[in-house]
CSV table of C-alpha atoms and ligand atoms in Angstrom, one decimal:
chain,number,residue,atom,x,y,z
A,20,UNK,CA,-124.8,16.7,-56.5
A,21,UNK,CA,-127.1,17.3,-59.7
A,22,UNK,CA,-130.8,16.9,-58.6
A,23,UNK,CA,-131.6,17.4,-62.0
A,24,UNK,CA,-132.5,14.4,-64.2
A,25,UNK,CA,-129.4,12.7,-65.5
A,26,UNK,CA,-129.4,12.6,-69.3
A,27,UNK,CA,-129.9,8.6,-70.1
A,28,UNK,CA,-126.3,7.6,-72.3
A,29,UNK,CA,-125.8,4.5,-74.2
A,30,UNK,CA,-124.1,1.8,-72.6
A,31,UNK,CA,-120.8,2.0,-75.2
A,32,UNK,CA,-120.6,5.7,-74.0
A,33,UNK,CA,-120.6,4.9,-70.4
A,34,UNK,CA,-118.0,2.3,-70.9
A,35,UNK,CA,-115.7,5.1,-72.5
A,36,UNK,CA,-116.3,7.4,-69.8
A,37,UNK,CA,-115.1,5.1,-67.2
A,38,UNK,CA,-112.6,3.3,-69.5
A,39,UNK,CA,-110.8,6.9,-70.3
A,40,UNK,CA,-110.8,7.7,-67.0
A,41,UNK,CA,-108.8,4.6,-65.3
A,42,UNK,CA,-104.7,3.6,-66.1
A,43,UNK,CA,-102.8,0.4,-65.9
A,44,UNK,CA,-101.1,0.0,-62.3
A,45,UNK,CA,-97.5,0.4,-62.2
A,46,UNK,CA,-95.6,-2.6,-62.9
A,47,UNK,CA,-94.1,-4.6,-59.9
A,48,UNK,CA,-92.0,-7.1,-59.8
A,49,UNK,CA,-93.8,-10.5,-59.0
A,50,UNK,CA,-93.4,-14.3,-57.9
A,51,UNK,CA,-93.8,-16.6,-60.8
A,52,UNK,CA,-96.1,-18.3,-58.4
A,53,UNK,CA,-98.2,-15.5,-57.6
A,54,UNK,CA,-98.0,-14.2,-61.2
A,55,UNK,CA,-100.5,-16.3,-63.4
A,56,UNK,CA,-103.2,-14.4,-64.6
A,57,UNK,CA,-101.2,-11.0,-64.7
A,58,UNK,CA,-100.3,-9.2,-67.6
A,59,UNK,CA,-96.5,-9.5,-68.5
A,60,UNK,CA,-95.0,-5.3,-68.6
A,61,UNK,CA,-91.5,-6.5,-69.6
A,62,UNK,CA,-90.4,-9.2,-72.1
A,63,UNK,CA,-89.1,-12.4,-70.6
A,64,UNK,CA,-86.1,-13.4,-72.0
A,65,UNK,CA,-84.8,-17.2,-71.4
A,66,UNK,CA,-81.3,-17.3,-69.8
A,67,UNK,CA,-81.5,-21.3,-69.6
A,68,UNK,CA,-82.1,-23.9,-72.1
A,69,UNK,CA,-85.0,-25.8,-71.4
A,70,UNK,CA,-84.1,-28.8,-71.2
A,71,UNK,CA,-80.8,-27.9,-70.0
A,72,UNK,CA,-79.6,-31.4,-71.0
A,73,UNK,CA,-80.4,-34.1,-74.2
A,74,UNK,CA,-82.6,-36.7,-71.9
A,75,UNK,CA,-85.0,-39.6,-72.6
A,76,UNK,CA,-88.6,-39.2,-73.4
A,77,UNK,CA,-89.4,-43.2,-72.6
A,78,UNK,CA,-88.2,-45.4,-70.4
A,79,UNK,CA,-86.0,-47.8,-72.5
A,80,UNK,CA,-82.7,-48.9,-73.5
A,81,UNK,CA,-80.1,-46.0,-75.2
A,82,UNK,CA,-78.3,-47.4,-78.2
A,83,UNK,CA,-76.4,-46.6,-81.0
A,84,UNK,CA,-79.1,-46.6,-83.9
A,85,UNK,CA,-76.5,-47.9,-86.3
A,86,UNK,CA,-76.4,-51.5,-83.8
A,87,UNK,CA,-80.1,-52.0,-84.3
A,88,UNK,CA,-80.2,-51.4,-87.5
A,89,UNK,CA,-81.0,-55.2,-88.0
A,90,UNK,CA,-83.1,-56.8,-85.4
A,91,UNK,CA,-83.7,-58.5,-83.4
A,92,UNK,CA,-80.1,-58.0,-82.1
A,93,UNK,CA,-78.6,-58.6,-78.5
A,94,UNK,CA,-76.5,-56.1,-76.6
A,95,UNK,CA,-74.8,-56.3,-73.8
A,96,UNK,CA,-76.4,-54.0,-70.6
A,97,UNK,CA,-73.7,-51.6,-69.3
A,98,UNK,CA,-75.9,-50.0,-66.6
A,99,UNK,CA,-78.9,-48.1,-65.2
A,100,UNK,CA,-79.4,-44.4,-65.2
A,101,UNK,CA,-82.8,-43.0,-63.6
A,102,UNK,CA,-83.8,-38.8,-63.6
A,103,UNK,CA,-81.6,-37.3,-62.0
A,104,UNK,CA,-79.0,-39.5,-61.8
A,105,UNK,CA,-75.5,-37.8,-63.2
A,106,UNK,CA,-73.3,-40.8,-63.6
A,107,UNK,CA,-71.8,-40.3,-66.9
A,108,UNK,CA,-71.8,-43.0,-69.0
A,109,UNK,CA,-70.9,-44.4,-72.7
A,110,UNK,CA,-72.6,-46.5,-75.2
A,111,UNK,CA,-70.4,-48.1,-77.0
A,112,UNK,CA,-70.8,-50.5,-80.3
A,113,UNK,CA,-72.9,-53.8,-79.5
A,114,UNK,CA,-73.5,-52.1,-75.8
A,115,UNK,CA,-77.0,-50.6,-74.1
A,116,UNK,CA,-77.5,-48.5,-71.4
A,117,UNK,CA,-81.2,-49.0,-69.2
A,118,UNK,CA,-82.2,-45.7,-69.1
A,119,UNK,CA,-85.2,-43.9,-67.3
A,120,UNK,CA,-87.5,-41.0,-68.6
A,121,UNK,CA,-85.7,-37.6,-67.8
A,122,UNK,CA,-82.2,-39.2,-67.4
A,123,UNK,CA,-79.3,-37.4,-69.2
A,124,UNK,CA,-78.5,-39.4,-73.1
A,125,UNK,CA,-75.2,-41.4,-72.1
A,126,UNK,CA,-72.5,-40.1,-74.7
A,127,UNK,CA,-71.9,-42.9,-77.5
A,128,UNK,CA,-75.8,-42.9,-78.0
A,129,UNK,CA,-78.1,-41.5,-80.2
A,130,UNK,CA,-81.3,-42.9,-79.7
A,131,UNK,CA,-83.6,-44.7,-77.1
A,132,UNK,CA,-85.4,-47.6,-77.6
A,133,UNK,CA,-88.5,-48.0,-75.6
A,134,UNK,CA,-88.9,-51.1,-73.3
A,135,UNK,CA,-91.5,-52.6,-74.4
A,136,UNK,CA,-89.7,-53.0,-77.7
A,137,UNK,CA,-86.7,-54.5,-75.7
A,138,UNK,CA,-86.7,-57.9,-73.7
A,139,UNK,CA,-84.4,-58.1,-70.7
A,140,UNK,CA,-82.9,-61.2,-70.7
A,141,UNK,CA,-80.2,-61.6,-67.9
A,142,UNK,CA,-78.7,-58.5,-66.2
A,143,UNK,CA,-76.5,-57.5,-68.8
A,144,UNK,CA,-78.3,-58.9,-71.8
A,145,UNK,CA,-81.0,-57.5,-73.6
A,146,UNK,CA,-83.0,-57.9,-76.9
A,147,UNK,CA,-83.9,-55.2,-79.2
A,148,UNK,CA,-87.0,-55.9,-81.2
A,149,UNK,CA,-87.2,-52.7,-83.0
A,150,UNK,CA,-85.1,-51.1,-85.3
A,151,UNK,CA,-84.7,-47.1,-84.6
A,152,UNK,CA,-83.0,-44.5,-86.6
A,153,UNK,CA,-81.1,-41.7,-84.6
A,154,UNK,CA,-82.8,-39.2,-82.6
A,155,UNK,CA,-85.3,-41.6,-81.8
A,156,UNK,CA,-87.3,-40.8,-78.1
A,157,UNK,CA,-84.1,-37.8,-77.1
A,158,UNK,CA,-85.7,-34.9,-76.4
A,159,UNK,CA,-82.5,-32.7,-77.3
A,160,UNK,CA,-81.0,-29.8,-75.3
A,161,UNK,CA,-83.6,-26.4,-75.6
A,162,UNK,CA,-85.8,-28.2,-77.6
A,163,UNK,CA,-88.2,-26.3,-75.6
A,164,UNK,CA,-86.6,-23.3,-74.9
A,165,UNK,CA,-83.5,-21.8,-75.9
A,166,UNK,CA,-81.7,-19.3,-73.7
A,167,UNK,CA,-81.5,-15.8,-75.0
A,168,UNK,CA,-84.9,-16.2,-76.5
A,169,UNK,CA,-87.4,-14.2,-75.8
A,170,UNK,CA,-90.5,-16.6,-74.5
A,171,UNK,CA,-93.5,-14.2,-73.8
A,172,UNK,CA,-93.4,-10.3,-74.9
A,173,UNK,CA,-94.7,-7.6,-73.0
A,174,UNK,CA,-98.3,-7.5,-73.0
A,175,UNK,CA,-98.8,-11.4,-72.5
A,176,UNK,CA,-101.1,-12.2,-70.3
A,177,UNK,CA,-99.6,-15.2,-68.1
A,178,UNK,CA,-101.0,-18.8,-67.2
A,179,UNK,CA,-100.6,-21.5,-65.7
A,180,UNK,CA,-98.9,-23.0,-68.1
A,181,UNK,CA,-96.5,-19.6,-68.5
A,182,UNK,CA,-95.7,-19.8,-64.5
A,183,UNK,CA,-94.3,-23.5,-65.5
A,184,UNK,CA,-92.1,-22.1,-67.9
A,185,UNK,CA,-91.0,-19.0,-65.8
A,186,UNK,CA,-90.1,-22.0,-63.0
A,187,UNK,CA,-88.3,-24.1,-65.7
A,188,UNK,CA,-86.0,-21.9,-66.6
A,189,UNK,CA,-85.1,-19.9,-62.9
A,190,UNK,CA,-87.0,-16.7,-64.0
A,191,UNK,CA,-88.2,-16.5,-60.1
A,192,UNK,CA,-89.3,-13.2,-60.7
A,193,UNK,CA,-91.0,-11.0,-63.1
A,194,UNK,CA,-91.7,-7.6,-64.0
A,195,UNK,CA,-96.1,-7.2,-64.5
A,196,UNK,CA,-99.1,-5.5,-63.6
A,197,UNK,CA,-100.3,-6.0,-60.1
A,198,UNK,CA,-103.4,-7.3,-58.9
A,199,UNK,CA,-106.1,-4.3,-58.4
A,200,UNK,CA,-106.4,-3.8,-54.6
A,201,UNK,CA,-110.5,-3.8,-54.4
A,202,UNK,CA,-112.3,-2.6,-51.1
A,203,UNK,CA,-115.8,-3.7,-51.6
A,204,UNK,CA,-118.6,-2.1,-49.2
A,205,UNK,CA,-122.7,-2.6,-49.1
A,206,UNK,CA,-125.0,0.5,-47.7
A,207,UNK,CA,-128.1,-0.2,-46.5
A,208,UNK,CA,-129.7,-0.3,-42.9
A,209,UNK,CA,-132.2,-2.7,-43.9
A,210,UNK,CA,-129.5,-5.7,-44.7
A,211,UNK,CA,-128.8,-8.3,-42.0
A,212,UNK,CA,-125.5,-10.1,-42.3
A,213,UNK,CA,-125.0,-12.1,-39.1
A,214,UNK,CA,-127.8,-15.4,-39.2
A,215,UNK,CA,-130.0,-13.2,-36.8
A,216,UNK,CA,-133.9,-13.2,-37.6
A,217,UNK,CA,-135.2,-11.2,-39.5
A,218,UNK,CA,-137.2,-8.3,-38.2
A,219,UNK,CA,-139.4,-6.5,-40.1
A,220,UNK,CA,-138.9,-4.8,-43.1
A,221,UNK,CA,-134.3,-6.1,-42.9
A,222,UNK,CA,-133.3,-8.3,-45.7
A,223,UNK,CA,-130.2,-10.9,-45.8
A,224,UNK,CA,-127.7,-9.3,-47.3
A,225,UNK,CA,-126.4,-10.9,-50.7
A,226,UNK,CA,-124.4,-8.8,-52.7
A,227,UNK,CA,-121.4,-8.9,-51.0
A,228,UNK,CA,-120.7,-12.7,-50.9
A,229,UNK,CA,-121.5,-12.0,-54.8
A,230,UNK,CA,-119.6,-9.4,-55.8
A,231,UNK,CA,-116.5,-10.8,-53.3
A,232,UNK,CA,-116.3,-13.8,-55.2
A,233,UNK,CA,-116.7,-11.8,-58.8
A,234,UNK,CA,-114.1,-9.3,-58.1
A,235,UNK,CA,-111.9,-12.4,-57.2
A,236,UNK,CA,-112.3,-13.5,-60.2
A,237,UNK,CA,-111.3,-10.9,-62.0
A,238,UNK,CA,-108.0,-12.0,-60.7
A,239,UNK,CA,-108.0,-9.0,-58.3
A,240,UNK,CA,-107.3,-8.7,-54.6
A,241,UNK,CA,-110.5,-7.9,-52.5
A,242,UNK,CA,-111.0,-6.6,-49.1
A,243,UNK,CA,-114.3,-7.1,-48.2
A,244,UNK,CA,-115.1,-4.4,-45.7
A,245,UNK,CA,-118.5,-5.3,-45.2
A,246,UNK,CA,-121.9,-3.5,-44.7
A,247,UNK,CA,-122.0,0.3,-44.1
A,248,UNK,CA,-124.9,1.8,-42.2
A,249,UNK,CA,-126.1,4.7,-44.0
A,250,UNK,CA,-124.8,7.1,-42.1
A,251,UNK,CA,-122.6,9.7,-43.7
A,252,UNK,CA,-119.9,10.0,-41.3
A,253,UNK,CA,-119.2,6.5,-41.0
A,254,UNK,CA,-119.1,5.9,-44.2
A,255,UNK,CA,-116.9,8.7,-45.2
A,256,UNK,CA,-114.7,7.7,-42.7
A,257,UNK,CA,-114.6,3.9,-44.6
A,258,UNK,CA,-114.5,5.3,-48.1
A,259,UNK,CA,-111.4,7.8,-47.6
A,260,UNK,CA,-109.9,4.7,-45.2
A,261,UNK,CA,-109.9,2.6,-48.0
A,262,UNK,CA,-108.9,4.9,-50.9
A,263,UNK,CA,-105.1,5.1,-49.0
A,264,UNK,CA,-104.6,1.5,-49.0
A,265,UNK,CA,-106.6,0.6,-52.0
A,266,UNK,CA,-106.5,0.7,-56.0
A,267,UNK,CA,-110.1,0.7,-56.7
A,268,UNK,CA,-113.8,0.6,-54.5
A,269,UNK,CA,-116.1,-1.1,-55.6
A,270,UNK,CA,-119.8,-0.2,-53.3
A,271,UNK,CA,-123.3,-1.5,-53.3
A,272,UNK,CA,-126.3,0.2,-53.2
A,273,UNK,CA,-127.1,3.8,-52.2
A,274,UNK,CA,-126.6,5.6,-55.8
A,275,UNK,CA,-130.3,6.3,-56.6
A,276,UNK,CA,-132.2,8.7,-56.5
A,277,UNK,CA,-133.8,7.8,-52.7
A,278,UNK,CA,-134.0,9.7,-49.9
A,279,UNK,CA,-131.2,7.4,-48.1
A,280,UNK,CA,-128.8,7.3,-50.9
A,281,UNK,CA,-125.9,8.0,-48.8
A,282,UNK,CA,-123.4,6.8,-51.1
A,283,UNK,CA,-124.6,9.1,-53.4
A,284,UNK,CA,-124.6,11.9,-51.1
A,285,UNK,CA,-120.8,11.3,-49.5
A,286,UNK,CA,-119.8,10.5,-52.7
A,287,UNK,CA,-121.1,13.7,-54.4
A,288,UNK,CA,-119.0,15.6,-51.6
A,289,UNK,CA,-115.6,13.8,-51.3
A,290,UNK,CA,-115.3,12.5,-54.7
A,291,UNK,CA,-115.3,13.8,-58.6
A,292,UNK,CA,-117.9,12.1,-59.6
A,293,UNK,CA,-120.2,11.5,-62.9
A,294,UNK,CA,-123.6,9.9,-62.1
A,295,UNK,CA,-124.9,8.1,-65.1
A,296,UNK,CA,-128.2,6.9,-65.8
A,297,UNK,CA,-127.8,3.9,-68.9
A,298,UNK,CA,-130.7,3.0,-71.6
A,299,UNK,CA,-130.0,-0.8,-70.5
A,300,UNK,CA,-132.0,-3.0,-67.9
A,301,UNK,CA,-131.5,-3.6,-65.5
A,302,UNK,CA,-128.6,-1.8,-64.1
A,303,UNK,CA,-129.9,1.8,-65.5
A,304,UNK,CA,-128.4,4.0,-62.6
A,305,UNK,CA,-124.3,3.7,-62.4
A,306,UNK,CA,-122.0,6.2,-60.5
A,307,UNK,CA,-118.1,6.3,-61.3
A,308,UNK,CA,-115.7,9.0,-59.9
A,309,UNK,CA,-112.2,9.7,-59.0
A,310,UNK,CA,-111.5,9.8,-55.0
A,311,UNK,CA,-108.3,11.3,-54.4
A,312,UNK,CA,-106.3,9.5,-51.3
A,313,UNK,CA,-103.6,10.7,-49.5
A,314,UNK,CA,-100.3,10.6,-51.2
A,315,UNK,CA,-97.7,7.8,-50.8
A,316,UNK,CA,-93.9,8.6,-50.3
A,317,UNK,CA,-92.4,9.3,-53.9
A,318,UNK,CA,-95.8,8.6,-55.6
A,319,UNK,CA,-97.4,11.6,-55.2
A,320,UNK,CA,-101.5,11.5,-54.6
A,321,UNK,CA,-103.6,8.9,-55.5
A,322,UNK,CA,-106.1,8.4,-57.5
A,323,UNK,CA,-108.9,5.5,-56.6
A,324,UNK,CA,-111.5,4.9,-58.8
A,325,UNK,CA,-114.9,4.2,-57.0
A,326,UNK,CA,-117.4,2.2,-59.2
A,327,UNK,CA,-121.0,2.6,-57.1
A,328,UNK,CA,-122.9,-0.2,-58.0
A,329,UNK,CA,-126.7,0.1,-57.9
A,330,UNK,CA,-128.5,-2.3,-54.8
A,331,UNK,CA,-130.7,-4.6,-57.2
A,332,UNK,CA,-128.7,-7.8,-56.6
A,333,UNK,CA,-128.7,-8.5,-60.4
A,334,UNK,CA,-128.1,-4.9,-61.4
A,335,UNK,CA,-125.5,-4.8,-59.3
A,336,UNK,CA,-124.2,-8.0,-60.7
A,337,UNK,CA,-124.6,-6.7,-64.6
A,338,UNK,CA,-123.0,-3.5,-63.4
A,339,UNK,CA,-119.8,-5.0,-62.4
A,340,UNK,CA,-119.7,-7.1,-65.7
A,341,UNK,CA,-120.2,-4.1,-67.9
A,342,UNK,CA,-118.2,-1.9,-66.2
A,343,UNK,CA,-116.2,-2.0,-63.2
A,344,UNK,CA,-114.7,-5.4,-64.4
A,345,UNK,CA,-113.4,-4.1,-67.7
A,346,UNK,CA,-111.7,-1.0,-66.2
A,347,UNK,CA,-110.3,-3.2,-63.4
A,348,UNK,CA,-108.9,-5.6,-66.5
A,349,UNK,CA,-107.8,-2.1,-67.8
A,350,UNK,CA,-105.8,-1.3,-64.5
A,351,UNK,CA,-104.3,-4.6,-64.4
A,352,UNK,CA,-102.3,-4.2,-67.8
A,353,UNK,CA,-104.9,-5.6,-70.0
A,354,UNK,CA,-105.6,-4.4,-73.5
A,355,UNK,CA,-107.7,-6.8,-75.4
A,356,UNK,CA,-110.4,-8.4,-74.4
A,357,UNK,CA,-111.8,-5.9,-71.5
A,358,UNK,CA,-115.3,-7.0,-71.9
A,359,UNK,CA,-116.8,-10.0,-72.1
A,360,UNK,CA,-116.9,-11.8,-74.9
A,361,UNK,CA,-120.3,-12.0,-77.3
A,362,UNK,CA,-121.2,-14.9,-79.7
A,363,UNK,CA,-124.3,-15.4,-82.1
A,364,UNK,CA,-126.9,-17.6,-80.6
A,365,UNK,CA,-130.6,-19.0,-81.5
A,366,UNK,CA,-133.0,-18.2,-79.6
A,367,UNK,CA,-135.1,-21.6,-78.3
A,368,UNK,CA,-138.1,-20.1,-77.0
A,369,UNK,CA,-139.4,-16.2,-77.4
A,370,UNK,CA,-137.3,-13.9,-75.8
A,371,UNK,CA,-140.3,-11.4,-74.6
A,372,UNK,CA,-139.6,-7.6,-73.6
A,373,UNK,CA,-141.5,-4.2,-73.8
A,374,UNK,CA,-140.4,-1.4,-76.0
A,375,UNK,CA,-138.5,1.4,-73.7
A,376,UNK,CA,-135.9,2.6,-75.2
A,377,UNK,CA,-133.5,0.5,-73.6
A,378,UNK,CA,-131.5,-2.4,-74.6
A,379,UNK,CA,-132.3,-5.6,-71.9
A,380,UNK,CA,-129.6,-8.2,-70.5
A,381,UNK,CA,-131.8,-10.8,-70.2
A,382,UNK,CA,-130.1,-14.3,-68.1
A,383,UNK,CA,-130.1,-17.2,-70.3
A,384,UNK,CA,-128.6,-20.6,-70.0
A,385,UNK,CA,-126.7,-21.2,-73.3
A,386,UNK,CA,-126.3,-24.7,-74.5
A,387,UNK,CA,-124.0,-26.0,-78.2
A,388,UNK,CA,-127.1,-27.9,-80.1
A,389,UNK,CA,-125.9,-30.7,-82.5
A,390,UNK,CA,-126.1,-28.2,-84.9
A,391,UNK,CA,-122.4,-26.7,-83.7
A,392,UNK,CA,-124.8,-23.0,-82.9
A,393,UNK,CA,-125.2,-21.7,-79.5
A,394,UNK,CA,-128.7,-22.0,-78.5
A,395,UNK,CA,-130.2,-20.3,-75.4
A,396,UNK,CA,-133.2,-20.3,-73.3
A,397,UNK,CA,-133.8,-17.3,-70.8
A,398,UNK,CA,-133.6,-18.9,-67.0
A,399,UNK,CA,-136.8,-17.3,-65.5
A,400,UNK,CA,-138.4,-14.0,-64.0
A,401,UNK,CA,-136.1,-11.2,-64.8
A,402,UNK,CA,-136.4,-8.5,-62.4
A,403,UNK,CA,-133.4,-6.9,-60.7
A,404,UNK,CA,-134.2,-8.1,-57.4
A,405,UNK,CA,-134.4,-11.6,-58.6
A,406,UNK,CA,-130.9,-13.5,-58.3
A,407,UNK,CA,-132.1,-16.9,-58.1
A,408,UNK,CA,-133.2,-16.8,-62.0
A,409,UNK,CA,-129.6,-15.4,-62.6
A,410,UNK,CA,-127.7,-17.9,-60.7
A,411,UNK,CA,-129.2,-20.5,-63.4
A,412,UNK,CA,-127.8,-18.4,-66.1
A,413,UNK,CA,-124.2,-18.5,-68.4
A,414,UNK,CA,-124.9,-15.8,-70.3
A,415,UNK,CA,-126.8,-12.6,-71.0
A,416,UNK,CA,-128.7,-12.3,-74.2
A,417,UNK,CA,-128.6,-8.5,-75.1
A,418,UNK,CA,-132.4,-7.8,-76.3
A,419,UNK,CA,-132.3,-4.9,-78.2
A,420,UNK,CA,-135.2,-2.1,-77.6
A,421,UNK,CA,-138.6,-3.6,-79.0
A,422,UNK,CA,-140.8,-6.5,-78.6
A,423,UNK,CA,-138.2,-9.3,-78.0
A,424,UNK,CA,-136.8,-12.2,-80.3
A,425,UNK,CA,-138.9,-15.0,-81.7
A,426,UNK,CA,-138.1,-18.7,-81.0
A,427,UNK,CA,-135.7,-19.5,-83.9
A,428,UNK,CA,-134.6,-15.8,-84.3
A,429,UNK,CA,-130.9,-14.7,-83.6
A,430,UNK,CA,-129.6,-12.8,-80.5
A,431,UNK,CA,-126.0,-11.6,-79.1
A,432,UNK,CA,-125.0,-13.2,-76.0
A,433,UNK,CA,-122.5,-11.9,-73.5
A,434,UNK,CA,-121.1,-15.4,-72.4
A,435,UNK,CA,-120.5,-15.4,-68.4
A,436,UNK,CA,-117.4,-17.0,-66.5
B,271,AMP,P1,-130.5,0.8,-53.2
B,271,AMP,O1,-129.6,0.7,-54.4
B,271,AMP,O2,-129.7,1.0,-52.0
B,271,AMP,O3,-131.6,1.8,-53.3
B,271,AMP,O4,-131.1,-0.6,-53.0
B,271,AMP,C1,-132.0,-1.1,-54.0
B,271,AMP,C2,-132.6,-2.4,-53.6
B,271,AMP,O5,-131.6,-3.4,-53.4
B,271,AMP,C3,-133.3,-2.4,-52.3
B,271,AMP,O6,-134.4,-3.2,-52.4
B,271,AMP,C4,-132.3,-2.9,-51.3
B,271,AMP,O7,-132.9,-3.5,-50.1
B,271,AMP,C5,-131.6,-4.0,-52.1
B,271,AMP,N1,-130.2,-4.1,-51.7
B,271,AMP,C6,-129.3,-3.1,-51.5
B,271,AMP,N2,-128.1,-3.6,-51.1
B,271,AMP,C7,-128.3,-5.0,-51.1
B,271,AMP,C8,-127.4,-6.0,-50.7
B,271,AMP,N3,-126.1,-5.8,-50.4
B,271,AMP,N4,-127.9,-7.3,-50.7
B,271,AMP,C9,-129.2,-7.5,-51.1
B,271,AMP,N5,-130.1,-6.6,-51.4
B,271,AMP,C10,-129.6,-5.3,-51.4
B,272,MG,MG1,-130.0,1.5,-50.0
């Protein structure tokens, strides 16, 4: 464990470091339904038409466009076909077929006229008002999808939407990266978790409900192993627990330079570590490292990555954004898009900071003006302790070292969920 001081890097180079040092997760195979979100490994090839049939996109009469060529114009009413119904029919000359949204074209027709162009007169009479040319309201056959086409490449990240499709056309499975398998742990004897009173000097613990629901959604899978007691044993014991059953750990607290930084000091032992100190605020102090698990059958050892996030609620928040979340995306098959995105905003009202040599994240509630800009105003005390200013925020302005940014001046934000 380096006593020393720790040489203070920029942010971009401690991104790299932990960046470099983290792989996409082998590829699985996955439900469609549990696979939104992920990033496709394999191409997805369609090996059914979508839709598999020529069917009705109104609800309406199916005619021969050539019989309503000059309306109005009666026809006689051969039938009813609703979705799903497979009664095979045909439309011939001067005939109509009532015909439901979904339902299968009857052979003879070529086009769908819809009902409220049509008037019903007597059960098998109807009047067309509206003259149609072919084609009109069929959805044909793989209009949407046509089987041997490839409908997402590798490297697409899936959504919503893409689990549809994947349904539509029987893919039940497919081949992707998995979710990360996060264990998230908090050190510190001083946090109360259970409702008790406080005594004394404890605090409610908060980071954990935080950071549970932000590793969520990264679209990870978290294990939320609660609060450690800084004990080195103990948490030893938890740490190389969860490196065999886990992808990544995420902790809280503990990697300063106190007396009680356990997590720093078990760490340091069992792990290969690099302890970072960043020229941002907050969040300066970051510790990443490789804990080696035991091996798996056929897999050989693995490899966790532990991302040891610093105590300071809102450091540890900013942490997880600027570092652990990107290297998760990383590990989960993405490629683009690891950080957060950033977009030019104006500043509303002065943006004030001291010069140190660091660049400040400063919380700020981002609103679109009627001027089409993003405009943003900084949500209140910014220490690290102080989450309640952060929860107001949707964004970080990133303040570069100096004296701030005037009202009307321009700033990078980091735009938040
Ligand atoms: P540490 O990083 O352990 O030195 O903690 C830095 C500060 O953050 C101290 O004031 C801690 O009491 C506080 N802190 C640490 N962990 C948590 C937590 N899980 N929830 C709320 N506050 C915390
Ligand atoms: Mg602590």
């Amino acid at each position: 464990m380096p006593d020393t001081v720790l040489e203070v890097i920029p942010l971009g180079d401690a991104q790299q470091r932990v960046l470099s040092a983290v792989a996409p997760l082998p590829e699985q195979v996955v439900a469609c339904e549990r696979a939104a979100g992920l990033v496709l490994s394999r191409d997805v090839v369609a090996t059914e038409n979508i839709p598999p049939f020529a069917n009705t996109a109104v609800d309406g009469f199916a005619v021969r466009a050539s019989d309503v060529a000059n309306v109005p114009t009666t026809l006689r009413v051969i039938g009813t076909v609703a979705a799903g119904d497979g009664t095979e029919w045909c439309v011939q000359s001067g005939e109509a077929l009532r015909i439901m949204t979904g339902a299968p074209m009857p052979d003879g027709a070529d086009a769908v006229v819809m009902v409220e162009d049509c008037e019903q007169t007597t059960s098998d009479r109807v009047t067309i008002n509206k003259s149609v040319s072919a084609g009109n309201s069929v959805r044909p056959i793989a209009d949407d999808v046509r089987a041997g086409d490839t409908v997402f490449a590798a490297g697409t990240v899936l959504n919503a939407a893409g689990a549809g499709v994947l349904s539509s056309m029987n893919a039940r499975d497919v081949w992707a990266h998995p979710r990360a398998r996060v264990a998230l742990l908090s050190t510190g004897d001083e946090l109360v978790t259970d409702g008790s009173p406080l005594q004394r000097g404890q605090i409610r613990e908060s980071n954990l409900t935080m950071l549970e629901i932000l590793v969520a959604e990264s679209n990870c899978e978290v294990t939320n192993l609660g609060v450690v007691a800084d004990d080195e044993v103990l948490l030893e014991r938890v740490l190389r627990d969860a490196a065999d059953s886990h992808d990544a750990i995420v902790t809280s607290g503990g990697v300063s330079m106190g007396d009680f930084d356990v997590v720093k000091a078990v760490l340091s032992r069992i792990a290969e570590m690099q302890w970072m100190q960043m020229a941002i605020k907050p969040a300066k102090p970051f510790a990443f490292g490789i804990l080696s698990g035991t091996s798996e059958p056929g897999n050989g050892r693995r490899h966790v990555p532990i991302f040891g996030l610093p105590g300071n609620p809102v450091s540890s928040m900013i942490s997880y954004e600027l570092l652990a979340r990107p290297a998760l995306r990383k590990m989960m098959g993405h490629k683009q898009d690891l950080l957060r995105p950033t977009i030019h905003a104006v500043v509303d009202a002065p943006l004030r900071r001291k010069p140190d040599g660091k660049t400040h994240f400063m919380r700020v509630f981002g609103y679109f003006g009627s001027d089409g800009r993003l405009h943003v105003r900084d949500t209140g005390p910014q220490g690290s302790h102080q989450l309640a200013a952060t929860a107001a925020a949707n964004g970080l302005a990133i303040v570069p070292d100096g004296t701030g940014i005037d009202a009307g001046g321009a700033v990078e934000v980091m735009l938040l969920g």
